[in-house]
Amino acid sequence: MSNLMSDNIVPFNWCNYLADEHRLLPENRCAEKISRKLITEKVSIAPKQILTLLRQSADISNTSIPIPTDLRSFYLRYRPTPLQRASAFEEEIGAKAQIFYKYEGANISGSHKLNTAIAQAYYYKKAGVKHIVTGTGAGQWGSAIAYACNLFGLQCTVFMVGVSFRQKPERPAMMRLFDAQVYESPSMITKVGRVKRSENKELFGSLAVATAEAIEHANQSKYTQFAIGSGENCVLLHQTIIGNEVINQLDQINLFPDYVIACMGAGSNFAGISFPLMRAAKQRSRQCKFVAVEPVGCPKLTRGVYAYDINDFSGITPVSKMYTLGNRFIAPGIHAGGLRYHGTSELLSALYANKRFAACAIKQKDSLKAGLLFAKSEGILPAPESAYAISAAIDIAQYAKKGSSILINVSGHGLFDLTAYEEFKKGVIDDGFPNEELLRESLADFM
Ligand SMILES: *Cc1c(COP(=O)(O)O)cnc(C)c1O
């Protein structure tokens, strides 16, 4: 049963911002440009995508893409998501500006990832795919795709980064509830996994290895498909349901925000809320500042280079020009697992290179402090990732003009991240600064 009172708030279209700004993308998008040094390991398999999603990722002519009616009915089960004024939080921090937040944590997967998981499962099912394989880091994406596959009667296999698999057993448990097969990565069931296992005795794993395992596993059958949770244009597109919806909600109270703030992993929750508002700001001649927030430990926008790089360090995924710290960079083990990716999406990178939005980096302790403050005042425990955006909002609220308004995208809940908050309270957590030597070495590949 959907929320009948606000049925018309849920968008009928996605905002295809690629159509507005594709001219900003690098002209020469060929792989020859990358330094040979970047390819650390050649693997002769490539990810494949179904036609619908490939078309969505490359569509430069349709500014708006209709959400199929039967797919929209699945969105109606948990949308619209709340838009709230954070009055108690404003008071707590002595904000001069009004603070609003869009909350994407109130669904079974606990994050915005479900917005693309449902869309992808829908299109895979239509294309005759029977089995989805994916890699997940902290597990939010794995939970979302496991649930979505179950909804559409698709089989689902997830390779989850070993260290998170052991630290957060609730995540694989949730995936299994929805009948997914979950492997701790590196696993013994793929060639990549077996090689990594023999090399690495600690078995920490990484998203790059989990992704490589998923791609290898997916390429074994033509009814099996590899799916990805962020970064691709089609994923950013699906997430614009957030921004289109928030515009409908804000129009009801006659408000246009002066600041939009979201955390930045590969960029899908930032793009999801920002793209529709960037377009609306232009159409309505409004001034609005967009701020992407990253951890000091993985500062691809504030300290990275804009260069051709591969998307994982096994060299399987396609090359694109992006803000990157280099694929050899490994972020410190901060609790915001979703923000540890070394690069950013191609479209967002092009926008950032053209100064269409700002970026800042926040320390781990400051983010968790802000997250806890938000929980105490607003009654919602943000995901450690979302807490970065909240922390930046505190800073901005201090110098923003009186009467101005800030909109934060709270991308998920932190109910499976209590250890992070507890460690913060005990004072046994650090700021998560990067290993400077590793960062220098990784960036040197581009000099
Ligand atoms: C995955 C994730 C992120 C980071 O990914 P983006 O694609 O940059 O949005 C942020 N917050 C939460 C809760 C996540 O699960």
XYZ file of C-alpha atoms and ligand atoms in Angstrom:
462
model
C 0.000 0.000 0.000
C 1.506 3.295 -0.994
C 1.230 6.602 0.768
C -1.911 7.895 -0.926
C -1.619 11.380 0.532
C 1.562 12.169 -1.312
C 1.453 9.977 -4.387
C 1.982 12.955 -6.684
C 5.144 14.015 -4.820
C 6.971 10.935 -6.066
C 8.502 11.894 -9.437
C 7.310 10.457 -12.735
C 10.685 11.176 -14.345
C 14.398 10.987 -13.745
C 16.544 14.050 -14.478
C 19.095 13.190 -17.166
C 21.675 15.884 -16.424
C 24.084 14.306 -18.898
C 21.928 15.868 -21.618
C 22.499 19.347 -20.118
C 26.236 19.080 -19.592
C 27.743 16.366 -21.813
C 29.825 19.047 -23.586
C 31.923 19.316 -20.456
C 33.100 15.717 -20.801
C 36.612 15.249 -22.179
C 36.553 15.129 -25.975
C 39.031 12.402 -26.483
C 37.696 9.573 -24.405
C 40.043 6.882 -25.671
C 42.025 4.598 -23.492
C 45.341 5.231 -25.276
C 45.927 8.270 -23.130
C 46.505 6.424 -19.927
C 49.946 5.821 -18.733
C 50.962 2.175 -19.146
C 52.150 2.282 -15.577
C 48.546 2.300 -14.445
C 47.740 -1.146 -15.699
C 49.030 -3.288 -12.928
C 47.501 -6.548 -13.982
C 45.857 -7.512 -17.275
C 42.726 -9.578 -17.089
C 40.967 -10.572 -20.269
C 37.410 -10.155 -19.061
C 35.284 -7.053 -19.224
C 32.052 -6.107 -17.506
C 28.979 -6.213 -19.702
C 25.759 -4.308 -19.277
C 22.324 -4.725 -20.747
C 21.282 -2.411 -23.543
C 18.706 -0.392 -21.596
C 21.252 0.598 -18.980
C 23.985 1.263 -21.563
C 21.576 3.551 -23.407
C 20.651 5.337 -20.200
C 24.328 5.873 -19.416
C 25.015 7.370 -22.853
C 21.808 9.340 -23.506
C 22.767 12.926 -24.331
C 19.492 13.989 -25.947
C 16.597 13.356 -23.528
C 16.685 15.777 -20.602
C 14.053 13.831 -18.759
C 13.522 10.056 -18.735
C 10.138 8.642 -17.692
C 10.132 6.170 -14.813
C 8.134 3.149 -16.069
C 4.766 3.023 -14.271
C 5.246 -0.497 -12.923
C 8.712 0.425 -11.629
C 7.300 3.589 -10.035
C 4.819 1.455 -8.104
C 7.797 -0.207 -6.366
C 9.219 3.223 -5.487
C 5.827 4.124 -3.993
C 6.343 1.449 -1.325
C 8.971 3.565 0.449
C 8.744 6.963 -1.250
C 8.320 9.848 -0.852
C 11.136 9.921 1.685
C 10.944 12.552 4.433
C 12.050 16.141 3.982
C 12.469 17.570 7.476
C 13.459 20.856 9.052
C 16.204 20.134 11.605
C 15.063 22.785 14.102
C 16.449 21.131 17.213
C 19.777 20.577 15.498
C 19.842 24.230 14.361
C 19.351 25.320 17.943
C 21.963 22.897 19.231
C 24.676 24.244 16.926
C 23.542 27.877 17.014
C 22.960 27.969 13.269
C 22.204 31.231 11.533
C 20.723 29.400 8.579
C 17.698 27.121 8.417
C 18.681 23.485 7.987
C 16.578 20.963 6.094
C 17.405 17.353 5.397
C 16.206 14.715 2.983
C 16.317 11.298 4.642
C 17.082 8.287 2.426
C 17.647 5.816 5.281
C 14.036 4.790 5.867
C 13.880 1.704 3.684
C 14.850 -1.930 4.242
C 18.381 -1.459 2.826
C 18.913 1.614 4.994
C 20.312 3.852 2.247
C 19.698 5.572 -1.081
C 21.252 2.527 -2.863
C 17.797 0.960 -3.132
C 16.795 3.654 -5.661
C 19.145 2.220 -8.268
C 18.948 -1.403 -7.076
C 15.221 -1.538 -7.802
C 15.650 0.114 -11.207
C 18.503 -2.181 -12.213
C 16.699 -5.352 -11.088
C 13.626 -4.184 -12.996
C 15.550 -3.713 -16.255
C 17.581 -6.923 -15.848
C 14.394 -8.896 -15.329
C 12.913 -7.361 -18.500
C 16.051 -8.259 -20.440
C 15.734 -11.930 -19.476
C 18.623 -11.965 -17.024
C 18.244 -14.611 -14.320
C 21.144 -13.980 -11.986
C 22.844 -10.810 -10.710
C 26.391 -10.788 -9.343
C 27.976 -7.864 -7.551
C 30.704 -6.694 -5.197
C 29.990 -4.700 -2.055
C 32.172 -2.886 0.456
C 30.464 -1.991 3.714
C 27.343 -3.867 2.572
C 24.670 -1.220 1.913
C 24.752 -1.853 -1.825
C 24.769 -5.642 -1.305
C 21.704 -5.414 0.952
C 19.872 -3.202 -1.526
C 20.527 -5.385 -4.575
C 19.752 -8.597 -2.625
C 16.360 -7.191 -1.664
C 15.667 -5.858 -5.177
C 16.590 -9.186 -6.820
C 14.274 -11.011 -4.442
C 11.489 -8.604 -5.351
C 11.856 -9.420 -9.053
C 12.583 -13.146 -8.696
C 16.244 -12.894 -9.676
C 19.027 -14.978 -8.194
C 21.693 -12.850 -6.465
C 25.349 -13.438 -5.591
C 27.374 -10.927 -3.574
C 31.126 -10.764 -2.992
C 31.649 -8.729 0.164
C 34.970 -7.200 1.223
C 36.413 -9.575 3.832
C 37.150 -7.079 6.578
C 33.585 -5.662 6.488
C 32.096 -9.149 6.182
C 33.624 -10.020 9.541
C 33.097 -6.601 11.216
C 29.464 -6.182 10.175
C 27.808 -9.629 10.205
C 24.340 -7.988 10.112
C 24.924 -7.008 6.490
C 25.576 -10.505 5.032
C 22.783 -11.775 7.311
C 20.356 -9.322 5.736
C 21.449 -10.297 2.220
C 20.855 -13.964 3.073
C 17.368 -13.126 4.419
C 16.553 -12.194 0.841
C 18.022 -15.461 -0.478
C 21.282 -14.009 -1.785
C 24.431 -16.121 -1.829
C 27.160 -14.153 -0.024
C 30.910 -14.805 -0.273
C 33.624 -13.284 1.823
C 36.088 -11.713 -0.632
C 38.706 -12.788 -1.559
C 36.913 -16.103 -1.979
C 37.982 -19.506 -3.207
C 35.381 -19.699 -5.961
C 37.037 -17.350 -8.481
C 40.498 -17.305 -10.046
C 41.077 -13.682 -8.951
C 40.035 -14.601 -5.417
C 42.311 -17.633 -5.218
C 45.297 -15.615 -6.456
C 44.618 -12.843 -3.926
C 44.195 -15.392 -1.148
C 47.544 -16.968 -1.863
C 49.211 -13.499 -1.892
C 47.574 -11.959 1.105
C 47.568 -13.737 4.395
C 45.570 -11.095 6.239
C 42.587 -11.421 3.889
C 41.365 -7.855 4.385
C 39.989 -7.722 0.886
C 39.076 -4.584 -1.049
C 36.229 -3.370 -3.203
C 38.502 -3.694 -6.232
C 39.030 -7.400 -5.594
C 35.365 -8.020 -4.719
C 34.379 -6.294 -7.977
C 36.904 -8.309 -9.964
C 35.531 -11.522 -8.450
C 31.968 -10.497 -9.272
C 32.847 -9.707 -12.896
C 34.672 -13.010 -13.338
C 31.792 -14.936 -11.793
C 29.193 -13.058 -13.869
C 30.971 -13.792 -17.151
C 30.447 -17.531 -16.753
C 26.886 -17.585 -18.069
C 24.920 -15.470 -20.504
C 21.946 -15.290 -18.139
C 24.152 -13.817 -15.457
C 24.907 -10.116 -15.189
C 27.331 -7.960 -13.225
C 25.679 -4.986 -11.496
C 27.300 -1.880 -10.019
C 26.080 0.331 -7.154
C 27.542 3.746 -7.975
C 29.564 5.889 -10.366
C 27.978 4.879 -13.691
C 25.814 7.504 -15.413
C 22.738 5.267 -15.258
C 23.149 4.940 -11.482
C 23.394 8.714 -11.072
C 20.307 9.005 -13.258
C 18.271 6.611 -11.074
C 19.295 8.563 -7.980
C 17.875 11.830 -9.374
C 14.531 10.600 -8.058
C 15.798 12.135 -4.778
C 16.312 15.623 -6.228
C 13.176 15.652 -8.354
C 11.188 14.605 -5.303
C 12.767 17.193 -3.022
C 11.902 19.922 -5.553
C 8.247 18.833 -5.371
C 8.422 18.971 -1.574
C 10.247 22.314 -1.433
C 7.804 23.886 -3.885
C 5.021 23.149 -1.408
C 6.707 25.402 1.139
C 7.961 27.849 -1.466
C 11.593 27.367 -0.688
C 14.727 27.084 -2.777
C 17.876 26.163 -0.822
C 20.980 28.359 -0.818
C 23.253 25.400 -0.088
C 22.969 21.718 -0.985
C 25.336 19.391 0.839
C 25.978 15.664 0.341
C 28.810 13.235 1.012
C 30.878 11.971 -1.893
C 31.810 8.346 -2.508
C 31.645 7.559 -6.215
C 29.050 10.326 -6.324
C 25.552 8.872 -6.616
C 23.836 10.431 -3.585
C 25.497 13.798 -4.287
C 24.436 13.709 -7.949
C 21.015 12.342 -7.037
C 20.063 15.351 -4.966
C 22.141 17.949 -6.859
C 21.497 17.394 -10.569
C 17.783 18.300 -10.491
C 18.511 21.293 -8.257
C 21.399 22.458 -10.476
C 19.059 22.432 -13.441
C 16.243 24.106 -11.482
C 18.605 26.795 -10.162
C 19.550 27.680 -13.730
C 15.948 27.614 -14.990
C 14.701 29.740 -12.107
C 17.759 32.023 -11.975
C 18.479 31.117 -8.362
C 21.861 31.174 -6.694
C 22.639 27.903 -4.994
C 25.953 26.477 -3.815
C 26.546 22.738 -4.064
C 29.071 21.171 -1.710
C 30.472 17.632 -1.928
C 31.994 16.334 1.284
C 34.764 13.763 1.414
C 36.874 12.306 4.237
C 40.395 13.705 4.756
C 41.526 10.105 4.305
C 40.196 9.819 0.755
C 40.406 13.352 -0.666
C 40.009 12.730 -4.407
C 38.437 16.133 -5.131
C 40.433 18.324 -2.750
C 43.829 16.666 -3.293
C 43.458 14.389 -6.314
C 44.267 14.888 -10.003
C 41.903 15.090 -12.989
C 43.292 12.311 -15.164
C 42.541 9.082 -16.990
C 42.501 6.231 -14.539
C 41.134 2.745 -14.204
C 38.230 2.198 -11.878
C 39.733 -0.597 -9.841
C 43.252 -1.776 -9.230
C 42.979 -5.033 -11.093
C 42.532 -3.145 -14.356
C 39.317 -4.841 -15.420
C 36.893 -1.956 -15.516
C 36.876 0.710 -18.244
C 39.146 3.742 -18.110
C 37.696 7.188 -17.600
C 38.892 10.704 -16.928
C 38.106 11.495 -13.343
C 39.302 13.074 -10.148
C 41.389 10.354 -8.631
C 44.028 9.583 -6.044
C 45.310 6.821 -8.303
C 44.137 3.255 -8.298
C 47.092 2.196 -6.141
C 45.919 4.411 -3.287
C 44.298 2.598 -0.391
C 42.244 4.758 1.939
C 42.659 4.291 5.693
C 40.145 1.963 7.363
C 37.640 4.663 8.292
C 34.128 3.615 9.281
C 32.527 5.377 6.321
C 33.296 2.459 4.003
C 31.190 4.003 1.240
C 33.597 6.935 0.964
C 36.826 4.965 0.528
C 36.737 4.736 -3.267
C 39.824 6.271 -4.961
C 37.943 8.102 -7.743
C 34.737 9.909 -8.711
C 32.245 9.545 -11.531
C 33.223 10.901 -14.941
C 30.339 13.378 -15.197
C 30.807 14.748 -11.684
C 34.533 15.073 -12.319
C 33.881 17.123 -15.458
C 31.473 19.348 -13.525
C 33.988 19.815 -10.721
C 36.761 20.673 -13.199
C 34.420 23.402 -14.461
C 33.790 24.690 -10.932
C 30.112 23.805 -10.917
C 30.304 22.708 -7.308
C 32.628 22.995 -4.319
C 34.256 20.309 -2.217
C 35.630 20.040 1.288
C 37.308 17.364 3.378
C 36.265 16.476 6.936
C 38.069 14.525 9.660
C 36.591 11.256 10.916
C 36.212 12.458 14.529
C 34.447 15.647 13.448
C 32.047 13.643 11.289
C 31.091 11.209 14.054
C 30.737 14.068 16.529
C 28.327 15.762 14.129
C 26.471 12.488 13.489
C 25.959 11.894 17.184
C 24.804 15.467 17.764
C 22.331 15.034 14.931
C 21.059 11.765 16.439
C 20.575 13.359 19.863
C 18.713 16.349 18.509
C 16.777 14.906 15.550
C 16.256 11.278 16.611
C 17.880 9.843 13.506
C 21.266 8.126 13.599
C 22.999 8.970 10.310
C 25.275 6.549 8.468
C 28.955 7.397 9.086
C 29.039 8.461 5.400
C 26.116 10.878 5.821
C 27.697 12.253 9.003
C 30.403 13.854 6.828
C 27.750 15.955 5.097
C 26.220 16.905 8.457
C 29.609 17.991 9.786
C 30.182 20.237 6.756
C 26.692 21.687 7.248
C 27.671 22.745 10.786
C 30.615 24.700 9.373
C 28.537 26.306 6.634
C 25.708 27.169 9.042
C 28.163 29.337 11.006
C 28.983 31.707 8.171
C 25.809 31.465 6.079
C 23.654 34.588 6.000
C 20.803 34.790 8.491
C 17.642 33.483 6.883
C 19.443 31.432 4.259
C 18.726 27.723 3.975
C 20.832 24.588 3.826
C 19.652 21.261 2.446
C 21.537 18.106 3.509
C 21.159 14.715 1.883
C 21.212 12.182 4.726
C 22.016 9.184 2.530
C 21.442 6.404 5.075
C 21.048 5.268 8.678
C 23.848 4.207 11.002
C 22.057 1.516 12.979
C 24.599 -1.114 11.879
C 27.469 1.260 12.665
C 27.059 1.550 16.408
C 30.644 0.364 16.901
C 31.887 3.443 15.052
C 29.901 5.786 17.283
C 30.844 3.846 20.401
C 34.547 3.996 19.545
C 34.146 7.728 19.029
C 32.572 8.138 22.468
C 35.357 6.096 24.050
C 37.911 8.283 22.286
C 39.626 5.330 20.637
C 39.175 6.522 17.097
C 41.482 8.665 14.954
C 40.866 11.333 12.329
C 41.580 8.916 9.494
C 44.369 10.841 7.775
C 45.823 9.109 4.719
C 49.228 7.494 4.507
C 51.078 10.436 2.906
C 53.821 8.326 1.377
C 51.314 6.003 -0.285
C 49.345 8.999 -1.532
C 52.488 10.614 -3.008
C 53.504 7.392 -4.706
C 50.048 6.770 -6.112
C 49.736 10.341 -7.447
C 53.264 10.128 -8.932
C 51.845 7.756 -11.588
C 50.234 10.817 -13.177
C 53.210 13.184 -13.145
C 27.340 3.926 -0.697
C 26.993 5.015 0.225
C 27.530 6.320 0.079
C 28.561 6.689 -0.945
O 28.235 6.402 -2.269
P 27.754 7.488 -3.310
O 27.601 6.724 -4.571
O 28.815 8.545 -3.392
O 26.477 8.037 -2.823
C 27.108 7.305 0.949
N 26.228 7.042 1.932
C 25.697 5.818 2.113
C 24.732 5.605 3.231
C 26.053 4.765 1.254
O 25.524 3.550 1.438
